[in-house]
Tab-separated table of C-alpha atoms in Angstrom:
chain	number	residue	atom	x	y	z
A	1107	MET	CA	-145.386	-63.422	-62.204
A	1108	PRO	CA	-147.515	-63.113	-65.361
A	1109	LEU	CA	-151.275	-63.091	-64.895
A	1110	PHE	CA	-151.673	-66.173	-67.081
A	1111	SER	CA	-149.387	-68.212	-64.768
A	1112	GLN	CA	-151.307	-67.107	-61.686
A	1113	GLN	CA	-154.575	-68.146	-63.254
A	1114	THR	CA	-153.106	-71.484	-64.293
A	1115	GLN	CA	-151.857	-72.143	-60.796
A	1116	LYS	CA	-155.301	-71.445	-59.309
A	1117	GLU	CA	-156.871	-73.764	-61.863
A	1118	LEU	CA	-154.375	-76.490	-60.958
A	1119	ILE	CA	-155.137	-76.136	-57.251
A	1120	THR	CA	-158.879	-76.299	-57.906
A	1121	SER	CA	-158.406	-79.323	-60.140
A	1122	GLY	CA	-156.236	-81.049	-57.516
A	1123	ILE	CA	-158.792	-80.430	-54.773
A	1124	THR	CA	-161.576	-81.865	-56.946
A	1125	LYS	CA	-159.521	-84.976	-57.757
A	1126	ALA	CA	-158.657	-85.454	-54.089
A	1127	LYS	CA	-162.340	-85.278	-53.119
A	1128	LEU	CA	-163.005	-88.000	-55.696
A	1129	GLY	CA	-160.252	-90.139	-54.147
A	1130	ASP	CA	-157.857	-89.826	-57.088
A	1131	TYR	CA	-154.936	-88.824	-54.882
A	1132	GLN	CA	-152.128	-89.521	-57.319
A	1133	ALA	CA	-153.686	-87.284	-59.972
A	1134	ALA	CA	-154.255	-84.624	-57.320
A	1135	MET	CA	-150.575	-84.817	-56.372
A	1136	VAL	CA	-149.600	-84.171	-59.998
A	1137	ASP	CA	-151.725	-81.002	-60.059
A	1138	PHE	CA	-150.371	-79.708	-56.756
A	1139	ASN	CA	-146.773	-80.399	-57.851
A	1140	LYS	CA	-147.358	-78.397	-61.041
A	1141	ALA	CA	-148.894	-75.551	-59.042
A	1142	ILE	CA	-145.866	-75.470	-56.713
A	1143	ARG	CA	-143.504	-75.315	-59.680
A	1144	LEU	CA	-145.396	-72.262	-60.946
A	1145	ASP	CA	-145.128	-70.456	-57.600
A	1146	SER	CA	-143.202	-71.940	-54.701
A	1147	THR	CA	-144.046	-68.997	-52.428
A	1148	ASP	CA	-147.784	-69.794	-52.291
A	1149	GLY	CA	-148.729	-71.991	-49.322
A	1150	GLU	CA	-152.049	-73.264	-50.717
A	1151	PRO	CA	-150.729	-76.043	-52.969
A	1152	TYR	CA	-148.317	-77.195	-50.241
A	1153	TYR	CA	-151.206	-77.327	-47.771
A	1154	ASN	CA	-153.429	-79.362	-50.071
A	1155	ARG	CA	-150.556	-81.634	-51.030
A	1156	GLY	CA	-149.967	-82.219	-47.323
A	1157	ILE	CA	-153.613	-83.245	-46.905
A	1158	VAL	CA	-153.270	-85.699	-49.789
A	1159	LYS	CA	-150.023	-87.115	-48.389
A	1160	SER	CA	-151.812	-87.712	-45.091
A	1161	GLU	CA	-154.542	-89.590	-46.951
A	1162	LEU	CA	-151.819	-91.677	-48.579
A	1163	LYS	CA	-150.299	-92.298	-45.100
A	1164	ASP	CA	-147.114	-90.435	-46.054
A	1165	TYR	CA	-147.126	-88.637	-42.727
A	1166	ARG	CA	-143.510	-87.498	-42.842
A	1167	GLY	CA	-144.100	-85.987	-46.272
A	1168	ALA	CA	-147.265	-84.331	-44.972
A	1169	ILE	CA	-145.355	-82.853	-42.023
A	1170	ALA	CA	-142.771	-81.432	-44.428
A	1171	ASP	CA	-145.480	-79.756	-46.525
A	1172	PHE	CA	-147.365	-78.360	-43.519
A	1173	SER	CA	-144.073	-77.029	-42.150
A	1174	ILE	CA	-143.537	-75.079	-45.386
A	1175	VAL	CA	-147.030	-73.606	-45.090
A	1176	ILE	CA	-146.345	-72.641	-41.469
A	1177	LYS	CA	-143.154	-70.899	-42.518
A	1178	LEU	CA	-145.017	-69.009	-45.250
A	1179	SER	CA	-148.140	-68.227	-43.163
A	1180	PRO	CA	-147.416	-68.766	-39.450
A	1181	SER	CA	-150.704	-67.204	-38.298
A	1182	TYR	CA	-152.866	-69.709	-40.192
A	1183	PRO	CA	-154.124	-72.358	-37.668
A	1184	GLU	CA	-155.022	-75.162	-40.091
A	1185	PRO	CA	-151.489	-76.296	-41.011
A	1186	TRP	CA	-150.574	-76.420	-37.309
A	1187	TYR	CA	-153.615	-78.593	-36.671
A	1188	ASN	CA	-152.993	-80.917	-39.615
A	1189	ARG	CA	-149.305	-81.235	-38.801
A	1190	GLY	CA	-150.433	-82.295	-35.332
A	1191	VAL	CA	-152.664	-84.961	-36.880
A	1192	ALA	CA	-149.748	-86.326	-38.929
A	1193	ARG	CA	-147.530	-86.370	-35.834
A	1194	ASP	CA	-150.265	-88.235	-33.959
A	1195	TYR	CA	-150.190	-90.965	-36.596
A	1196	LEU	CA	-146.415	-91.215	-36.119
A	1197	GLN	CA	-147.019	-91.499	-32.347
A	1198	ASP	CA	-145.156	-88.249	-31.726
A	1199	TYR	CA	-147.682	-87.240	-29.085
A	1200	ASN	CA	-145.561	-84.485	-27.575
A	1201	GLY	CA	-145.063	-82.906	-30.998
A	1202	ALA	CA	-148.765	-83.260	-31.755
A	1203	PHE	CA	-149.634	-81.629	-28.428
A	1204	LEU	CA	-147.460	-78.618	-29.258
A	1205	ASP	CA	-148.979	-78.233	-32.733
A	1206	TYR	CA	-152.563	-78.454	-31.451
A	1207	SER	CA	-151.713	-75.938	-28.732
A	1208	LYS	CA	-150.397	-73.520	-31.354
A	1209	ALA	CA	-153.537	-73.970	-33.458
A	1210	ILE	CA	-155.664	-73.217	-30.393
A	1211	SER	CA	-153.610	-70.093	-29.617
A	1212	LEU	CA	-154.425	-68.857	-33.129
A	1213	LYS	CA	-158.090	-69.906	-33.032
A	1214	ALA	CA	-159.549	-70.172	-29.550
A	1215	ASP	CA	-162.892	-71.646	-30.704
A	1216	TYR	CA	-161.383	-74.683	-32.456
A	1217	PRO	CA	-163.201	-77.795	-31.144
A	1218	GLU	CA	-161.290	-80.264	-33.334
A	1219	ALA	CA	-157.972	-78.967	-32.035
A	1220	TYR	CA	-159.112	-79.238	-28.411
A	1221	HIS	CA	-160.406	-82.750	-29.096
A	1222	ASN	CA	-157.222	-83.926	-30.785
A	1223	ARG	CA	-155.037	-82.316	-28.131
A	1224	GLY	CA	-157.114	-84.276	-25.642
A	1225	LEU	CA	-156.299	-87.460	-27.559
A	1226	ALA	CA	-152.581	-86.637	-27.468
A	1227	LEU	CA	-152.801	-85.997	-23.724
A	1228	PHE	CA	-154.698	-89.288	-23.320
A	1229	ASP	CA	-151.910	-91.144	-25.125
A	1230	LEU	CA	-149.401	-89.434	-22.829
A	1231	GLY	CA	-151.350	-90.690	-19.808
A	1232	ARG	CA	-152.378	-87.166	-18.757
A	1233	PHE	CA	-156.047	-88.035	-18.271
A	1234	ASP	CA	-157.133	-85.024	-16.182
A	1235	GLU	CA	-155.849	-82.612	-18.832
A	1236	ALA	CA	-157.389	-84.734	-21.584
A	1237	ILE	CA	-160.783	-84.520	-19.850
A	1238	GLN	CA	-160.432	-80.736	-19.704
A	1239	ASP	CA	-159.704	-80.529	-23.440
A	1240	PHE	CA	-162.595	-82.811	-24.410
A	1241	SER	CA	-164.833	-80.611	-22.254
A	1242	ARG	CA	-163.570	-77.487	-24.046
A	1243	ALA	CA	-164.307	-79.115	-27.399
A	1244	LEU	CA	-167.880	-79.706	-26.225
A	1245	VAL	CA	-168.268	-76.069	-25.208
A	1246	TYR	CA	-167.653	-75.018	-28.811
A	1247	SER	CA	-169.350	-78.031	-30.399
A	1248	PRO	CA	-172.051	-79.492	-28.094
A	1249	GLY	CA	-172.996	-82.146	-30.646
A	1250	PHE	CA	-169.466	-83.561	-30.864
A	1251	ALA	CA	-170.183	-87.251	-30.189
A	1252	GLU	CA	-166.557	-88.324	-30.420
A	1253	ALA	CA	-165.560	-85.809	-27.744
A	1254	TYR	CA	-168.121	-87.312	-25.362
A	1255	TYR	CA	-166.854	-90.805	-26.175
A	1256	ASN	CA	-163.199	-89.997	-25.632
A	1257	ARG	CA	-163.944	-88.028	-22.468
A	1258	GLY	CA	-165.733	-91.160	-21.286
A	1259	LEU	CA	-162.632	-93.243	-21.976
A	1260	ALA	CA	-160.460	-90.771	-20.061
A	1261	ARG	CA	-162.899	-90.792	-17.153
A	1262	PHE	CA	-162.906	-94.599	-17.242
A	1263	ASN	CA	-159.136	-94.519	-16.787
A	1264	LYS	CA	-159.607	-92.145	-13.858
A	1265	GLY	CA	-162.209	-94.396	-12.237
A	1266	GLN	CA	-164.946	-91.754	-12.536
A	1267	PHE	CA	-167.600	-94.420	-12.891
A	1268	LEU	CA	-170.837	-92.442	-13.061
A	1269	GLU	CA	-169.358	-89.776	-15.329
A	1270	TYR	CA	-167.965	-92.128	-17.962
A	1271	ILE	CA	-171.249	-93.992	-18.376
A	1272	ASN	CA	-173.017	-90.653	-18.833
A	1273	ASP	CA	-170.489	-89.657	-21.517
A	1274	PHE	CA	-170.954	-92.929	-23.399
A	1275	ASN	CA	-174.734	-92.406	-23.180
A	1276	GLU	CA	-174.376	-88.920	-24.676
A	1277	ALA	CA	-172.130	-90.203	-27.478
A	1278	ILE	CA	-174.619	-92.941	-28.374
A	1279	ASP	CA	-177.572	-90.531	-28.243
A	1280	LEU	CA	-175.747	-88.315	-30.743
A	1281	ASP	CA	-174.451	-91.122	-32.986
A	1282	SER	CA	-175.832	-94.638	-32.613
A	1283	ARG	CA	-173.915	-96.051	-35.598
A	1284	GLN	CA	-170.502	-96.369	-33.932
A	1285	ALA	CA	-169.712	-99.901	-32.777
A	1286	GLU	CA	-166.926	-98.746	-30.453
A	1287	TYR	CA	-169.371	-96.588	-28.468
A	1288	PHE	CA	-171.519	-99.605	-27.608
A	1289	SER	CA	-168.474	-101.819	-27.106
A	1290	SER	CA	-166.926	-99.414	-24.611
A	1291	ARG	CA	-170.188	-98.824	-22.759
A	1292	GLY	CA	-170.682	-102.578	-22.578
A	1293	ALA	CA	-167.183	-103.080	-21.169
A	1294	ALA	CA	-167.805	-100.246	-18.688
A	1295	LYS	CA	-171.075	-101.805	-17.531
A	1296	ALA	CA	-169.390	-105.174	-17.138
A	1297	SER	CA	-166.692	-103.580	-14.983
A	1298	ARG	CA	-169.525	-102.418	-12.685
A	1299	GLY	CA	-171.027	-105.904	-12.511
A	1300	GLU	CA	-173.964	-105.019	-14.783
A	1301	TYR	CA	-173.438	-108.089	-16.946
A	1302	GLN	CA	-176.880	-108.468	-18.527
A	1303	GLU	CA	-176.927	-104.794	-19.526
A	1304	ALA	CA	-173.361	-105.136	-20.803
A	1305	ILE	CA	-174.339	-108.043	-23.055
A	1306	ILE	CA	-177.095	-105.928	-24.649
A	1307	ASP	CA	-174.555	-103.228	-25.572
A	1308	LEU	CA	-171.976	-105.748	-26.740
A	1309	ASN	CA	-174.567	-107.431	-28.974
A	1310	GLU	CA	-175.243	-104.050	-30.588
A	1311	ALA	CA	-171.502	-103.514	-31.119
A	1312	ILE	CA	-171.242	-106.942	-32.761
A	1313	PHE	CA	-174.258	-106.183	-34.979
A	1314	LEU	CA	-172.652	-102.929	-36.135
A	1315	ARG	CA	-169.220	-104.479	-36.692
A	1316	PRO	CA	-169.447	-108.285	-36.949
A	1317	SER	CA	-165.734	-108.806	-37.549
A	1318	ASP	CA	-164.653	-107.054	-34.323
A	1319	ILE	CA	-163.213	-109.484	-31.786
A	1320	ASN	CA	-163.102	-107.306	-28.635
A	1321	PRO	CA	-166.854	-107.032	-27.965
A	1322	ARG	CA	-167.145	-110.786	-28.422
A	1323	LEU	CA	-164.362	-111.374	-25.869
A	1324	ASN	CA	-166.103	-109.050	-23.404
A	1325	LYS	CA	-169.469	-110.693	-24.075
A	1326	ALA	CA	-168.029	-114.140	-23.377
A	1327	LEU	CA	-166.476	-112.857	-20.167
A	1328	ALA	CA	-169.826	-111.399	-19.070
A	1329	PHE	CA	-171.420	-114.813	-19.602
A	1330	MET	CA	-168.628	-116.339	-17.516
A	1331	TYR	CA	-169.375	-113.982	-14.624
A	1332	LEU	CA	-173.059	-114.914	-14.946
A	1333	LYS	CA	-171.972	-118.585	-14.780
A	1334	GLN	CA	-173.562	-119.186	-18.154
A	1335	TYR	CA	-170.674	-121.312	-19.301
A	1336	HIS	CA	-172.293	-122.907	-22.345
A	1337	GLU	CA	-173.212	-119.487	-23.732
A	1338	ALA	CA	-169.654	-118.304	-23.116
A	1339	GLU	CA	-168.305	-121.385	-24.893
A	1340	LEU	CA	-170.429	-120.615	-27.955
A	1341	VAL	CA	-169.085	-117.052	-28.099
A	1342	TYR	CA	-165.477	-118.244	-27.832
A	1343	THR	CA	-166.167	-120.755	-30.616
A	1344	ARG	CA	-167.423	-117.919	-32.823
A	1345	ILE	CA	-164.269	-115.922	-32.056
A	1346	ILE	CA	-162.117	-118.904	-33.027
A	1347	ASN	CA	-164.043	-119.231	-36.300
A	1348	LEU	CA	-163.267	-115.576	-37.012
A	1349	ASP	CA	-159.680	-115.747	-35.734
A	1350	PRO	CA	-158.290	-119.317	-35.716
A	1351	VAL	CA	-155.012	-118.257	-34.046
A	1352	ASN	CA	-156.587	-116.393	-31.127
A	1353	SER	CA	-154.841	-118.043	-28.181
A	1354	GLU	CA	-156.958	-116.164	-25.615
A	1355	ALA	CA	-160.181	-117.554	-27.079
A	1356	PHE	CA	-158.814	-121.120	-27.033
A	1357	THR	CA	-157.574	-120.698	-23.456
A	1358	LYS	CA	-160.861	-119.326	-22.177
A	1359	ARG	CA	-162.992	-121.775	-24.134
A	1360	GLY	CA	-160.964	-124.455	-22.424
A	1361	VAL	CA	-161.923	-122.929	-19.067
A	1362	THR	CA	-165.628	-122.954	-19.996
A	1363	ARG	CA	-165.363	-126.602	-21.012
A	1364	GLN	CA	-163.532	-127.528	-17.816
A	1365	LEU	CA	-166.258	-125.825	-15.783
A	1366	GLN	CA	-168.802	-127.945	-17.688
A	1367	GLU	CA	-166.684	-131.045	-16.862
A	1368	ASP	CA	-165.632	-131.540	-20.495
A	1369	PHE	CA	-162.016	-132.215	-19.572
A	1370	ILE	CA	-161.073	-133.756	-22.925
A	1371	GLY	CA	-162.323	-130.713	-24.830
A	1372	ALA	CA	-160.698	-128.384	-22.307
A	1373	CYS	CA	-157.299	-130.039	-22.630
A	1374	GLU	CA	-157.551	-129.993	-26.433
A	1375	ASP	CA	-158.200	-126.233	-26.327
A	1376	TRP	CA	-155.384	-125.576	-23.858
A	1377	ASN	CA	-152.929	-127.579	-25.948
A	1378	THR	CA	-153.895	-125.557	-29.004
A	1379	ALA	CA	-153.582	-122.305	-27.043
A	1380	SER	CA	-150.190	-123.362	-25.693
A	1381	SER	CA	-148.961	-124.084	-29.221
A	1382	LEU	CA	-150.079	-120.546	-30.109
A	1383	GLY	CA	-147.970	-119.090	-27.295
A	1384	SER	CA	-150.335	-118.843	-24.313
A	1385	ASP	CA	-148.518	-119.113	-20.978
A	1386	ASN	CA	-151.786	-119.413	-19.054
A	1387	ALA	CA	-152.792	-122.436	-21.118
A	1388	GLY	CA	-149.608	-124.194	-20.057
A	1389	LYS	CA	-150.551	-123.659	-16.405
A	1390	TYR	CA	-153.984	-125.183	-16.984
A	1391	ILE	CA	-152.432	-128.178	-18.743
A	1392	LYS	CA	-150.174	-128.881	-15.763
A	1393	LYS	CA	-153.079	-128.555	-13.334
A	1394	PHE	CA	-155.791	-130.473	-15.172
A	1395	CYS	CA	-154.270	-132.482	-18.021
A	1396	ASP	CA	-150.816	-133.825	-17.009
A	1397	HIS	CA	-152.026	-136.683	-14.839
């Protein structure tokens, strides 16, 4: 190939990478396509095009590009890893597991690959192995907050109560800006009967992500266990304001109202929940409202 063409291809790749970093993915794709036309035996433009396709949620297209890179450079761990990521998004957890494993075999000190293989194992229900992989990720990257968090989730599923709280604590100490860390620790504390402490964490999760429904549902439930029914009712009302078709919130607000002897309000909520598809609401209607 003439020297001029090689230089042009490198310039196109550099230009495409710059455009991708700026979020102009379509323009980046144009550059990478031109670079591939100049030399289809070079894996670099395929690799970068695969990254851009992943950003555009074209995961099958990304897998195709990473597969070309793997064929051209099978000892390079990054395309194996990124193909695993794309397969994860397509819920091909077995395929993702195999790709992450290959990346690890090529680069033993690869914390992201251990972490993501742990996620694939988690999704396959193989929690013990997932815990092992998250732990390996932390060996190579001790400040990896997400690895602590996901190891905590795996330990929660295994019923390792002390360990999962410790992992959530570590994750929050490393990164206190993630709403899901506080939400999960709050849910974990509630599962242990530590309802007041749970509410503190759930309030922080709500502060960090006000539109998230799950911490509000868990907060309302904690109030229910504390027999603070009016407070629980207020939380369910806020959930309904955010999500007017949330049948669970209507059903449970009805329960809080019934426990406060507001039977008219309770039956109104249960009728609404039933119209939204709640089977439990129908049971409450038969027990408390149909007479």
